[in-house]
Coordinates of C-alpha atoms in Angstrom, one line a residue:
Chain A
M1 CA 29.8 1.9 3.0
T2 CA 32.9 1.7 5.9
H3 CA 31.6 0.9 9.2
D4 CA 33.3 -0.8 11.8
L5 CA 34.0 -4.9 10.8
S6 CA 34.0 -5.6 15.4
V7 CA 30.2 -5.1 15.1
P8 CA 28.6 -7.2 13.9
A9 CA 26.6 -6.8 10.6
L10 CA 23.8 -8.8 11.8
R11 CA 23.2 -9.9 15.4
A12 CA 19.8 -11.1 17.2
D13 CA 18.7 -11.2 20.6
R14 CA 16.2 -13.6 21.9
L15 CA 14.1 -12.2 18.3
G16 CA 10.6 -13.7 18.6
K17 CA 7.9 -12.5 16.4
R18 CA 3.9 -13.9 17.1
Y19 CA 1.5 -14.3 14.6
G20 CA -1.8 -14.1 16.7
R21 CA -1.5 -16.9 19.2
Q22 CA 1.3 -18.7 16.2
W23 CA 5.2 -18.0 17.6
G24 CA 6.5 -17.4 13.3
L25 CA 10.2 -17.0 14.6
R26 CA 11.2 -17.5 18.8
D27 CA 13.9 -17.0 20.4
A28 CA 16.7 -16.2 17.6
T29 CA 20.4 -15.8 18.8
F30 CA 23.1 -15.2 16.9
E31 CA 26.0 -13.3 15.8
I32 CA 27.9 -12.0 12.3
P33 CA 30.4 -10.5 11.0
A34 CA 30.3 -8.1 8.2
G35 CA 31.4 -9.0 5.6
S36 CA 29.7 -13.2 5.3
V37 CA 27.5 -14.1 2.2
V38 CA 25.3 -15.9 5.2
G39 CA 22.9 -18.8 3.5
L40 CA 19.2 -18.4 5.8
V41 CA 18.1 -22.3 4.7
G42 CA 14.0 -23.2 6.4
P43 CA 11.4 -25.5 4.2
N44 CA 8.8 -23.0 3.6
G45 CA 7.1 -21.1 7.0
A46 CA 10.0 -22.1 8.9
G47 CA 10.4 -17.8 9.6
K48 CA 12.6 -17.3 7.3
T49 CA 10.8 -14.0 5.5
T50 CA 9.8 -13.5 8.9
L51 CA 13.7 -13.1 10.1
L52 CA 14.6 -10.9 6.9
A53 CA 11.2 -8.8 7.3
L54 CA 12.2 -7.9 11.2
T55 CA 15.8 -7.1 10.0
V56 CA 14.7 -4.4 7.1
G57 CA 12.2 -3.1 9.1
L58 CA 9.2 -4.0 7.5
L59 CA 7.7 -5.9 11.0
A60 CA 8.0 -4.9 15.1
P61 CA 9.6 -8.0 16.5
T62 CA 7.5 -9.5 20.0
E63 CA 10.0 -10.3 21.7
G64 CA 13.8 -9.8 21.4
Q65 CA 15.9 -7.4 19.2
V66 CA 17.7 -7.5 15.8
A67 CA 20.4 -5.2 15.6
V68 CA 22.0 -3.7 11.9
F69 CA 25.4 -2.6 12.6
G70 CA 25.0 -2.7 16.6
E71 CA 21.9 -0.1 15.9
P72 CA 18.5 -2.2 16.6
S73 CA 16.6 -2.3 13.7
R74 CA 12.9 -0.1 14.4
A75 CA 9.4 -0.9 12.0
H76 CA 9.0 1.5 9.7
T77 CA 12.0 4.5 10.2
A78 CA 13.7 5.3 8.0
D79 CA 17.0 5.2 9.3
T80 CA 16.3 1.3 9.7
L81 CA 15.2 1.3 5.9
A82 CA 18.6 2.4 4.9
R83 CA 21.2 0.6 6.4
V84 CA 19.6 -2.6 4.8
S85 CA 18.5 -3.0 0.7
Y86 CA 15.5 -5.9 0.7
L87 CA 14.8 -7.9 -2.3
A88 CA 11.1 -9.6 -1.7
Q89 CA 11.0 -12.5 -2.0
D90 CA 9.6 -13.0 -6.3
H91 CA 11.5 -9.3 -7.2
P92 CA 8.4 -7.0 -6.8
L93 CA 8.6 -4.0 -9.1
Y94 CA 5.8 -1.5 -11.0
R95 CA 4.8 -3.5 -13.9
A96 CA 3.5 -0.5 -16.1
F97 CA 6.5 1.3 -15.0
T98 CA 9.8 1.6 -17.4
V99 CA 13.0 0.4 -16.5
A100 CA 14.0 4.1 -16.4
D101 CA 10.7 4.5 -14.4
M102 CA 11.8 1.8 -11.9
L103 CA 15.3 3.0 -11.5
R104 CA 14.0 6.8 -10.8
F105 CA 11.9 5.2 -8.2
G106 CA 14.8 4.4 -6.6
A107 CA 16.6 7.4 -6.5
S108 CA 13.6 9.6 -5.6
M109 CA 12.9 7.1 -2.8
N110 CA 16.7 6.5 -1.2
P111 CA 19.0 9.4 -0.9
S112 CA 21.8 7.2 -1.1
W113 CA 20.9 6.1 -4.6
D114 CA 23.9 5.5 -6.3
R115 CA 22.6 6.5 -10.3
A116 CA 26.3 5.7 -11.7
L117 CA 25.8 1.6 -9.9
A118 CA 22.3 1.0 -11.6
Q119 CA 22.5 2.4 -15.4
G120 CA 25.9 0.9 -15.3
R121 CA 24.5 -1.6 -14.2
M122 CA 21.6 -2.0 -16.6
E123 CA 24.0 -1.0 -19.6
A124 CA 26.3 -3.9 -19.3
L125 CA 23.2 -6.8 -18.6
G126 CA 21.1 -5.3 -21.9
I127 CA 18.6 -4.2 -20.5
P128 CA 16.7 -1.4 -22.4
L129 CA 15.7 1.2 -19.8
D130 CA 13.1 2.6 -22.0
R131 CA 11.6 -1.3 -21.4
K132 CA 8.6 -1.8 -20.3
I133 CA 9.0 -4.0 -16.9
K134 CA 7.0 -6.3 -17.6
A135 CA 7.9 -7.2 -21.1
L136 CA 10.9 -8.3 -19.7
S137 CA 12.3 -11.4 -18.9
G138 CA 11.8 -13.5 -15.5
G139 CA 15.4 -13.0 -14.7
Q140 CA 16.2 -9.0 -16.2
Q141 CA 12.7 -8.7 -13.9
A142 CA 15.0 -10.1 -11.1
Q143 CA 18.1 -8.1 -12.3
V144 CA 16.4 -5.3 -12.2
A145 CA 15.3 -5.2 -8.8
L146 CA 19.0 -6.1 -7.7
T147 CA 20.0 -3.4 -8.9
L148 CA 17.7 -1.5 -7.0
A149 CA 18.7 -3.1 -4.0
L150 CA 22.2 -2.3 -4.8
A151 CA 22.2 1.4 -5.3
K152 CA 20.6 1.9 -2.7
R153 CA 23.7 1.9 -1.0
A154 CA 23.0 0.1 2.2
P155 CA 25.9 -2.1 4.3
L156 CA 23.5 -4.9 4.6
L157 CA 21.7 -6.7 1.5
A158 CA 18.5 -8.7 2.3
L159 CA 17.6 -12.2 -1.1
D160 CA 14.5 -13.7 0.1
E161 CA 14.6 -16.7 -2.5
P162 CA 15.6 -14.6 -4.6
V163 CA 16.5 -17.0 -7.3
A164 CA 13.8 -19.3 -7.0
S165 CA 12.1 -18.4 -10.1
L166 CA 15.0 -19.1 -12.4
D167 CA 16.0 -20.7 -15.2
P168 CA 19.2 -21.7 -13.8
I169 CA 21.5 -19.6 -16.3
A170 CA 19.6 -16.9 -14.5
R171 CA 20.0 -18.0 -11.4
L172 CA 24.5 -18.1 -12.2
E173 CA 24.4 -14.6 -13.5
F174 CA 22.3 -13.4 -11.0
M175 CA 24.2 -15.0 -7.7
Q176 CA 27.7 -14.1 -9.2
D177 CA 26.2 -10.2 -9.6
V178 CA 25.3 -10.3 -5.5
M179 CA 28.9 -12.1 -5.4
A180 CA 30.8 -9.6 -7.6
A181 CA 29.3 -6.8 -5.2
V182 CA 30.2 -7.9 -2.7
A183 CA 33.5 -8.6 -3.5
D184 CA 33.1 -4.9 -4.6
G185 CA 31.4 -3.0 -1.5
G186 CA 32.3 -4.3 1.8
L187 CA 28.4 -6.0 1.1
T188 CA 27.1 -8.2 4.2
V189 CA 24.5 -10.1 2.3
V190 CA 21.6 -12.4 4.1
I191 CA 20.3 -15.2 1.3
A192 CA 17.2 -17.1 2.4
S193 CA 17.1 -20.4 -0.3
H194 CA 15.8 -23.7 -1.1
V195 CA 18.8 -24.5 -3.2
I196 CA 20.9 -25.6 -0.9
S197 CA 23.2 -26.0 -3.6
E198 CA 23.7 -23.1 -4.9
L199 CA 24.0 -21.9 -1.3
E200 CA 27.2 -24.3 -0.7
R201 CA 28.7 -21.7 -3.7
F202 CA 28.2 -19.1 -1.6
C203 CA 28.4 -18.8 1.3
D204 CA 30.4 -19.0 4.5
W205 CA 28.1 -18.8 6.6
L206 CA 25.1 -20.5 7.9
L207 CA 21.5 -20.3 9.7
V208 CA 19.0 -23.1 9.8
L209 CA 15.6 -22.3 10.6
T210 CA 12.7 -24.7 11.1
G211 CA 9.6 -24.0 12.3
G212 CA 10.3 -21.5 13.6
R213 CA 13.2 -22.0 15.5
L214 CA 16.9 -21.2 14.9
Q215 CA 18.5 -24.9 14.3
V216 CA 22.3 -23.8 14.0
A217 CA 24.3 -20.8 13.2
G218 CA 27.7 -20.6 12.3
P219 CA 30.6 -20.4 9.6
V220 CA 30.2 -22.5 7.5
D221 CA 33.5 -24.2 7.7
D222 CA 33.4 -24.2 11.5
L223 CA 30.2 -26.0 11.4
L224 CA 31.9 -28.4 9.3
A225 CA 34.7 -29.6 11.1
R226 CA 32.5 -29.0 14.4
H227 CA 29.8 -31.7 12.6
T228 CA 31.6 -35.6 11.8
L229 CA 29.7 -38.5 9.8
L230 CA 29.5 -41.8 11.9
T231 CA 29.1 -45.5 11.3
V232 CA 28.6 -47.7 13.8
P233 CA 26.7 -51.1 14.4
R234 CA 23.3 -50.2 14.8
Q235 CA 22.4 -51.2 18.4
T236 CA 25.1 -48.4 19.3
P237 CA 22.8 -46.4 21.6
S238 CA 22.9 -42.3 20.7
A239 CA 23.9 -41.7 24.3
A240 CA 26.8 -43.6 23.8
L241 CA 28.2 -41.2 21.3
P242 CA 31.1 -38.4 21.9
G243 CA 28.3 -35.4 21.4
A244 CA 25.0 -34.8 20.0
S245 CA 23.6 -36.5 17.4
I246 CA 21.6 -34.5 14.3
S247 CA 20.6 -37.3 12.4
R248 CA 20.5 -41.2 12.3
T249 CA 19.8 -43.1 9.8
D250 CA 19.2 -47.1 10.4
S251 CA 19.8 -49.3 8.2
D252 CA 20.1 -53.3 8.7
R253 CA 23.9 -54.0 10.5
H254 CA 24.6 -50.5 10.8
S255 CA 24.0 -46.1 12.0
T256 CA 24.8 -43.4 10.0
V257 CA 24.6 -41.3 12.3
L258 CA 25.6 -36.7 12.4
I259 CA 26.7 -36.1 14.9
A260 CA 27.9 -32.6 16.9
A261 CA 31.8 -33.4 17.6
D262 CA 35.3 -32.0 16.2
P263 CA 37.6 -34.8 14.5
A264 CA 40.1 -34.4 18.4
R265 CA 36.8 -35.1 20.2
M266 CA 35.5 -38.1 17.9
A267 CA 39.9 -39.1 17.6
A268 CA 39.7 -39.3 21.5
A269 CA 36.2 -41.3 21.6
Q270 CA 37.1 -44.2 18.8
Q271 CA 36.3 -47.1 19.3
P272 CA 36.5 -50.5 17.2
G273 CA 33.4 -50.8 14.3
W274 CA 33.2 -47.2 14.3
H275 CA 33.5 -45.6 11.2
A276 CA 33.7 -41.4 11.0
D277 CA 33.8 -39.1 7.9
P278 CA 33.8 -35.8 6.8
V279 CA 30.3 -34.1 6.5
G280 CA 29.3 -32.6 3.1
F281 CA 27.6 -29.0 3.4
E282 CA 24.6 -30.5 1.7
Q283 CA 23.9 -32.9 4.3
L284 CA 25.1 -30.9 7.4
V285 CA 22.3 -28.6 5.9
L286 CA 19.6 -31.4 5.9
A287 CA 20.1 -32.9 9.1
Y288 CA 19.8 -30.3 10.7
L289 CA 16.4 -29.5 8.7
R290 CA 15.5 -33.2 9.2
R291 CA 15.7 -32.9 12.6
P292 CA 12.6 -32.7 14.4
P293 CA 11.8 -27.8 16.3
L294 CA 9.6 -29.9 18.6
G295 CA 11.5 -30.1 21.8
V296 CA 14.4 -28.0 21.9
S297 CA 14.0 -25.7 24.0
R298 CA 17.4 -23.5 22.8
A299 CA 18.4 -23.7 19.7
E300 CA 22.4 -25.1 19.2
V301 CA 24.2 -22.0 18.7
V302 CA 27.4 -23.3 17.6
A303 CA 29.7 -20.4 18.7
S304 CA 32.0 -18.8 16.1
Chain B
M1 CA 7.7 11.8 -4.3
I2 CA 6.3 13.7 -6.1
W3 CA 8.0 12.5 -9.4
V4 CA 7.0 8.6 -8.1
T5 CA 3.2 9.9 -6.6
W6 CA 3.4 11.4 -10.6
R7 CA 3.9 8.4 -11.7
Q8 CA 1.5 5.8 -10.3
H9 CA -1.6 8.1 -10.7
R10 CA -0.9 10.0 -14.1
T11 CA -3.5 7.5 -16.4
Q12 CA -6.1 8.3 -13.5
A13 CA -4.9 12.4 -13.6
V14 CA -5.7 11.9 -17.1
I15 CA -9.1 10.1 -17.2
C16 CA -9.6 13.0 -14.8
A17 CA -8.3 15.8 -17.8
G18 CA -10.8 14.5 -20.0
L19 CA -13.6 14.2 -17.9
L20 CA -13.1 17.7 -17.0
G21 CA -13.0 18.3 -21.0
A22 CA -16.2 16.2 -21.4
I23 CA -18.1 18.2 -18.5
T24 CA -16.7 21.9 -20.0
I25 CA -17.8 21.6 -22.9
V26 CA -21.0 20.2 -22.4
A27 CA -21.7 23.0 -19.3
V28 CA -19.8 25.6 -22.2
A29 CA -22.7 24.5 -25.1
L30 CA -25.5 24.8 -22.1
G31 CA -24.3 27.4 -20.7
V32 CA -24.3 29.7 -24.0
W33 CA -28.0 28.1 -25.1
M34 CA -29.6 28.5 -21.8
R35 CA -28.1 32.6 -22.2
S36 CA -29.9 33.3 -25.0
T37 CA -32.5 31.6 -24.3
F38 CA -33.4 33.9 -21.1
S39 CA -32.3 37.0 -23.1
S40 CA -34.6 36.2 -26.0
D41 CA -37.5 35.5 -23.1
G42 CA -37.1 38.6 -21.7
L43 CA -36.3 36.9 -18.5
A44 CA -33.7 39.4 -17.7
G45 CA -36.1 42.1 -17.5
C46 CA -39.0 41.0 -15.8
L47 CA -37.0 39.3 -12.9
A48 CA -35.7 43.6 -12.4
S49 CA -39.0 44.8 -12.8
S50 CA -40.8 42.8 -10.5
G51 CA -38.5 39.8 -9.5
G52 CA -40.1 37.4 -11.5
A53 CA -43.7 38.0 -10.0
G54 CA -44.5 39.4 -13.7
C55 CA -44.0 36.6 -15.7
P56 CA -43.9 32.8 -14.3
A57 CA -45.2 31.2 -17.3
A58 CA -42.2 32.3 -18.5
I59 CA -40.1 31.2 -15.4
S60 CA -42.0 28.2 -15.5
S61 CA -41.4 27.4 -19.6
F62 CA -37.5 28.0 -19.0
T63 CA -36.2 26.1 -15.9
S64 CA -38.5 22.8 -17.0
E65 CA -36.6 23.6 -20.2
F66 CA -32.9 23.6 -18.2
N67 CA -33.5 22.1 -15.1
G68 CA -34.8 18.6 -16.6
G69 CA -34.2 17.8 -20.1
A70 CA -31.3 19.8 -21.5
M71 CA -29.4 19.3 -19.0
M72 CA -30.4 15.5 -17.4
P73 CA -27.1 13.8 -18.9
L74 CA -25.5 16.5 -17.0
I75 CA -26.8 16.6 -13.8
L76 CA -26.7 13.0 -13.7
A77 CA -23.1 12.0 -14.6
L78 CA -22.7 14.5 -11.6
F79 CA -24.0 12.9 -9.2
V80 CA -22.4 10.3 -10.3
I81 CA -19.0 11.0 -10.6
P82 CA -17.9 12.0 -7.1
G83 CA -18.9 8.4 -6.0
F84 CA -17.1 7.2 -9.0
L85 CA -13.8 9.3 -9.4
G86 CA -13.2 8.8 -5.9
A87 CA -13.1 5.7 -6.1
V88 CA -11.1 4.7 -8.5
V89 CA -8.4 6.8 -7.7
G90 CA -8.2 5.7 -4.3
A91 CA -8.5 2.0 -4.3
P92 CA -5.4 1.5 -6.2
L93 CA -3.9 3.6 -3.5
L94 CA -2.5 1.4 -0.9
G95 CA -5.3 -2.0 -2.7
Q96 CA -2.9 -2.7 -5.5
E97 CA 0.2 -2.1 -3.8
L98 CA -1.1 -5.2 -1.5
E99 CA -2.8 -6.8 -4.1
R100 CA 0.7 -7.3 -6.1
G101 CA 2.9 -7.4 -3.4
T102 CA 4.7 -4.2 -4.8
W103 CA 4.2 -2.7 -0.1
R104 CA 7.4 -4.9 -0.2
L105 CA 9.3 -3.0 -2.8
A106 CA 8.1 1.2 -1.8
W107 CA 8.1 0.1 1.9
S108 CA 11.5 -1.0 2.0
Q109 CA 12.8 1.8 0.6
T110 CA 14.6 4.6 2.8
V111 CA 11.4 6.6 3.0
P112 CA 9.3 5.5 6.1
R113 CA 5.8 4.0 4.6
T114 CA 4.1 6.3 7.1
R115 CA 5.7 9.4 4.6
W116 CA 4.8 7.3 1.5
L117 CA 1.3 7.4 2.3
V118 CA 1.0 11.3 3.8
S119 CA 2.5 12.3 0.7
K120 CA 0.7 10.3 -1.9
L121 CA -2.6 10.9 -0.2
A122 CA -1.2 15.3 0.4
L123 CA -0.7 15.1 -3.2
V124 CA -3.7 13.2 -4.7
T125 CA -5.9 14.8 -2.8
G126 CA -4.9 17.9 -3.8
G127 CA -5.2 16.8 -7.5
L128 CA -8.9 16.0 -6.4
V129 CA -9.8 18.9 -5.0
V130 CA -8.6 21.0 -8.0
F131 CA -10.6 18.7 -10.5
G132 CA -13.5 19.6 -8.4
V133 CA -13.4 23.4 -7.4
A134 CA -13.4 23.4 -11.7
V135 CA -16.1 20.9 -12.1
T136 CA -18.6 22.9 -9.3
L137 CA -16.3 26.3 -11.5
I138 CA -17.6 25.6 -14.4
T139 CA -21.6 23.8 -14.4
T140 CA -22.2 27.2 -11.5
W141 CA -21.4 29.3 -14.3
S142 CA -22.8 27.0 -16.6
R143 CA -26.1 27.3 -14.4
A144 CA -26.0 30.9 -13.9
P145 CA -29.4 32.1 -15.8
L146 CA -31.1 29.2 -13.9
D147 CA -30.4 29.8 -10.6
R148 CA -31.5 33.4 -10.9
V149 CA -35.2 31.2 -11.3
S150 CA -34.7 27.8 -9.4
I151 CA -34.3 26.6 -6.3
R152 CA -30.4 26.6 -5.6
L153 CA -30.9 24.8 -2.0
Q154 CA -31.7 21.2 -3.2
P155 CA -29.9 18.6 -5.5
P156 CA -29.6 19.3 -8.3
P157 CA -27.9 22.2 -7.8
F158 CA -27.1 21.5 -4.2
N159 CA -24.8 18.8 -5.5
F160 CA -22.6 20.4 -7.3
E161 CA -22.4 24.0 -6.8
G162 CA -20.5 24.9 -3.8
L163 CA -18.5 23.0 -1.7
S164 CA -20.6 19.6 -1.9
L165 CA -18.8 17.9 -4.7
T166 CA -15.6 18.6 -4.0
C167 CA -15.9 17.0 -0.4
S168 CA -18.1 14.2 -1.6
L169 CA -15.6 13.0 -4.3
L170 CA -12.6 13.4 -0.9
C171 CA -15.6 12.0 0.8
A172 CA -15.2 8.6 -1.9
F173 CA -11.5 9.0 -1.9
G174 CA -10.2 8.6 1.9
L175 CA -13.2 5.7 1.9
A176 CA -12.0 3.7 -1.1
V177 CA -8.6 4.0 0.1
L178 CA -9.2 2.6 3.4
A179 CA -10.8 0.3 1.9
G180 CA -7.7 -1.1 -0.5
L181 CA -6.2 -1.2 3.1
L182 CA -8.3 -4.1 4.3
L183 CA -9.3 -5.6 1.2
R184 CA -6.0 -5.6 0.2
N185 CA -7.7 -5.6 -3.3
T186 CA -8.6 -3.1 -5.6
I187 CA -11.8 -4.1 -7.8
G188 CA -13.1 -4.8 -4.4
A189 CA -11.9 -1.2 -3.3
M190 CA -13.4 0.1 -5.4
V191 CA -16.5 -1.1 -4.8
A192 CA -16.5 -0.5 -0.8
G193 CA -15.2 2.5 -1.8
Y194 CA -17.8 3.2 -4.1
F195 CA -21.0 1.7 -2.0
A196 CA -19.4 3.3 1.7
W197 CA -19.9 6.6 -0.4
E198 CA -23.6 6.0 -0.6
V199 CA -24.3 6.1 3.1
P200 CA -23.5 10.0 3.0
F201 CA -24.4 10.5 -0.1
L202 CA -28.0 9.4 0.0
V203 CA -28.5 10.7 3.6
V204 CA -27.5 14.5 2.1
T205 CA -28.9 13.6 -0.9
L206 CA -32.7 11.8 -0.8
L207 CA -33.4 12.7 3.0
N208 CA -32.0 15.8 2.2
G209 CA -30.8 15.2 5.4
P210 CA -28.6 19.1 6.4
L211 CA -32.0 21.3 4.7
H212 CA -34.7 20.5 7.5
I213 CA -32.5 21.9 10.3
M214 CA -32.4 24.8 9.0
T215 CA -35.8 26.1 7.9
A216 CA -37.1 29.9 8.5
T217 CA -40.9 30.1 9.4
A218 CA -42.2 33.2 8.4
R219 CA -46.1 34.6 9.2
M220 CA -47.8 36.6 6.8
P221 CA -51.2 38.1 6.4
C222 CA -52.9 36.3 3.1
Q223 CA -53.8 38.9 0.3
A224 CA -57.2 37.7 -1.9
G225 CA -57.5 34.5 -0.2
C226 CA -55.0 32.2 2.1
P227 CA -53.2 29.6 -1.0
D228 CA -53.0 25.6 -0.4
A229 CA -50.0 24.2 1.3
S230 CA -49.7 22.7 -1.8
T231 CA -49.5 25.0 -3.5
H232 CA -45.9 25.4 -4.9
S233 CA -46.5 29.6 -7.0
V234 CA -44.2 31.8 -8.9
P235 CA -43.0 33.4 -7.4
P236 CA -43.6 31.9 -4.1
V237 CA -45.0 32.6 -1.0
T238 CA -42.3 34.2 0.5
G239 CA -41.5 35.9 -3.0
N240 CA -38.2 35.3 -3.5
L241 CA -37.5 32.3 -6.5
G242 CA -34.6 31.3 -4.6
D243 CA -36.3 30.2 -1.2
L244 CA -37.4 26.4 -0.7
V245 CA -41.1 26.7 0.7
L246 CA -41.5 23.6 2.2
D247 CA -44.7 24.1 4.4
V248 CA -47.7 26.3 4.2
T249 CA -50.4 26.0 6.6
R250 CA -53.4 28.7 7.8
S251 CA -54.2 30.3 10.9
G252 CA -56.6 32.0 11.1
N253 CA -56.5 35.3 8.6
Q254 CA -52.4 34.5 7.9
M255 CA -50.7 32.3 6.9
I256 CA -47.4 30.7 8.5
V257 CA -45.1 29.2 6.3
S258 CA -42.2 27.2 6.5
Y259 CA -39.4 27.4 4.5
L260 CA -35.4 27.6 3.3
P261 CA -34.6 31.2 3.0
A262 CA -32.1 31.0 -0.1
S263 CA -29.6 32.6 1.8
R264 CA -28.8 30.2 3.5
F265 CA -26.5 28.6 1.0
W266 CA -23.7 28.6 2.5
T267 CA -24.4 27.5 5.8
L268 CA -26.1 24.7 4.3
Q269 CA -23.0 24.2 1.9
L270 CA -20.8 24.0 4.5
I271 CA -22.2 21.6 7.0
E272 CA -23.2 19.3 3.9
G273 CA -19.5 20.0 2.6
G274 CA -18.0 19.7 6.5
L275 CA -20.4 16.0 6.7
Y276 CA -18.4 14.3 3.7
L277 CA -14.8 16.3 4.5
A278 CA -14.6 14.7 8.5
I279 CA -15.7 11.2 6.6
A280 CA -12.1 11.9 4.7
V281 CA -10.6 12.8 7.4
A282 CA -11.9 9.8 9.1
A283 CA -10.9 7.5 6.3
L284 CA -7.8 8.8 5.7
G285 CA -6.4 9.2 8.9
T286 CA -7.6 6.4 9.9
A287 CA -6.0 4.2 7.0
V288 CA -2.2 6.4 8.2
W289 CA -3.0 5.1 11.4
L290 CA -3.4 1.3 10.5
L291 CA -0.4 1.3 7.9
H292 CA 1.6 3.2 10.5
R293 CA 1.2 0.7 13.3
R294 CA 0.9 -2.0 11.6
T295 CA 3.9 -4.5 12.2
T296 CA 2.7 -7.7 11.3

């Protein structure tokens, strides 16, 4: 569990994966420091699961590479598999197993298995060990799957849409458990999710993917500071603005533009009739989600 | 892995044990009955004194009674069991993981997928071999009196004595495992595995493929007139009850008998078993290779 904090927990270098003639992910480059809680956002088919599967070692990249704590992920190797805990979408479990069977499965398949952690979590959650998986609620199943991932004791935890099928209470409890595990064990977590509000609450790092392309990557605070919501007269051309415009909404007389420019640069470029506002997390994410991936030759990486 | 394999296949293990139990009960009952008929008909003495030549009627009635009627349900069951059981055990091994999405759980643990698959295949194959050998031993024991006065070179009993049943079972298992990987569906893989197994099964059972390449030819003088080519006398013209006479032709004062000597039973079993095993190994090897290679 002890890792050199100067080595990035996750580093992608021009990472790409092609399915047939279609690129599921292309040209992804980013570096995430250890201890981060990363929100991975994107519409369906944007490449989120592909990125996670490449990281975990379920897939092999077509080009580039992804490294976990400095070691490149290689598909189907015990080294890579041991470095990442993966909770796949819809938290797959063996439905005919009892909870105890499921935990024994985890113990058999992972040399680093933390039995006390697994048992303790089941006790704390009040999930009976002799209950069949299929008899558990969706929230309990997700918790069992999370327990399998946590008890593997890997330094990186990758969660694919972990709360998509859960009700609001179960969602909150699940995410609180993830955050508690992060606080306890110095985990680095990547959470792929559609639920932006959830990510806003828990994440300190953001990756936005659309159409297999990385739109933006960086620490949340940094990204918020480097973007401004600017209201300008409608006829103002985007080229006249002091930064790249990420999204633009035109109304009758004004346009609202989200631009990539920090406050200092904004202040320097301020003109009469312009009104600058700080941007919120959700606005920022939505702006990047709406930005068309086509024509973006290289993802704009905001250095941290 | 041993526990995981056991946990995922224990229902099938119970089915196999139940099947083995049922076969044992039927085979033992038949075996005991056959032995008592064998001795009450005086067949043992007849075989010892004349090699069967002195009691053709008794042999005919014994073989027709047990090779047909009484043995029939067991014989029919033994024809389908390898394909059926192999498909039922093999299809879910990969098919169900892929169908239900649990492969994402199974293959993201620390044990790499290739080791996971090879361990499972080794353990399940071991279980199937134990089952196949047990069924073979029990049914062979049961039929022992019948085998003394009839031909073992044709199915039945060629398909369940010796190596045939076990290798056939592994063949169906291998094909169903591969079908599960390709079809990603348990039921589809069972059906596909079973029908794929039918191909080698029909070749060796109906066409008697391996049999005819192993025939021997004997020339012998006709005593008291040469028999017709169609005559299947008891004992046969070769004098051995276990020989399979395929053809008799006349050539002057000689008859030319083309036949399979009973002594070639094990050679033929090795050929047939080898054919089944080669298919099993090819199918399982392909499955392991595809799974290891597949990174999409």
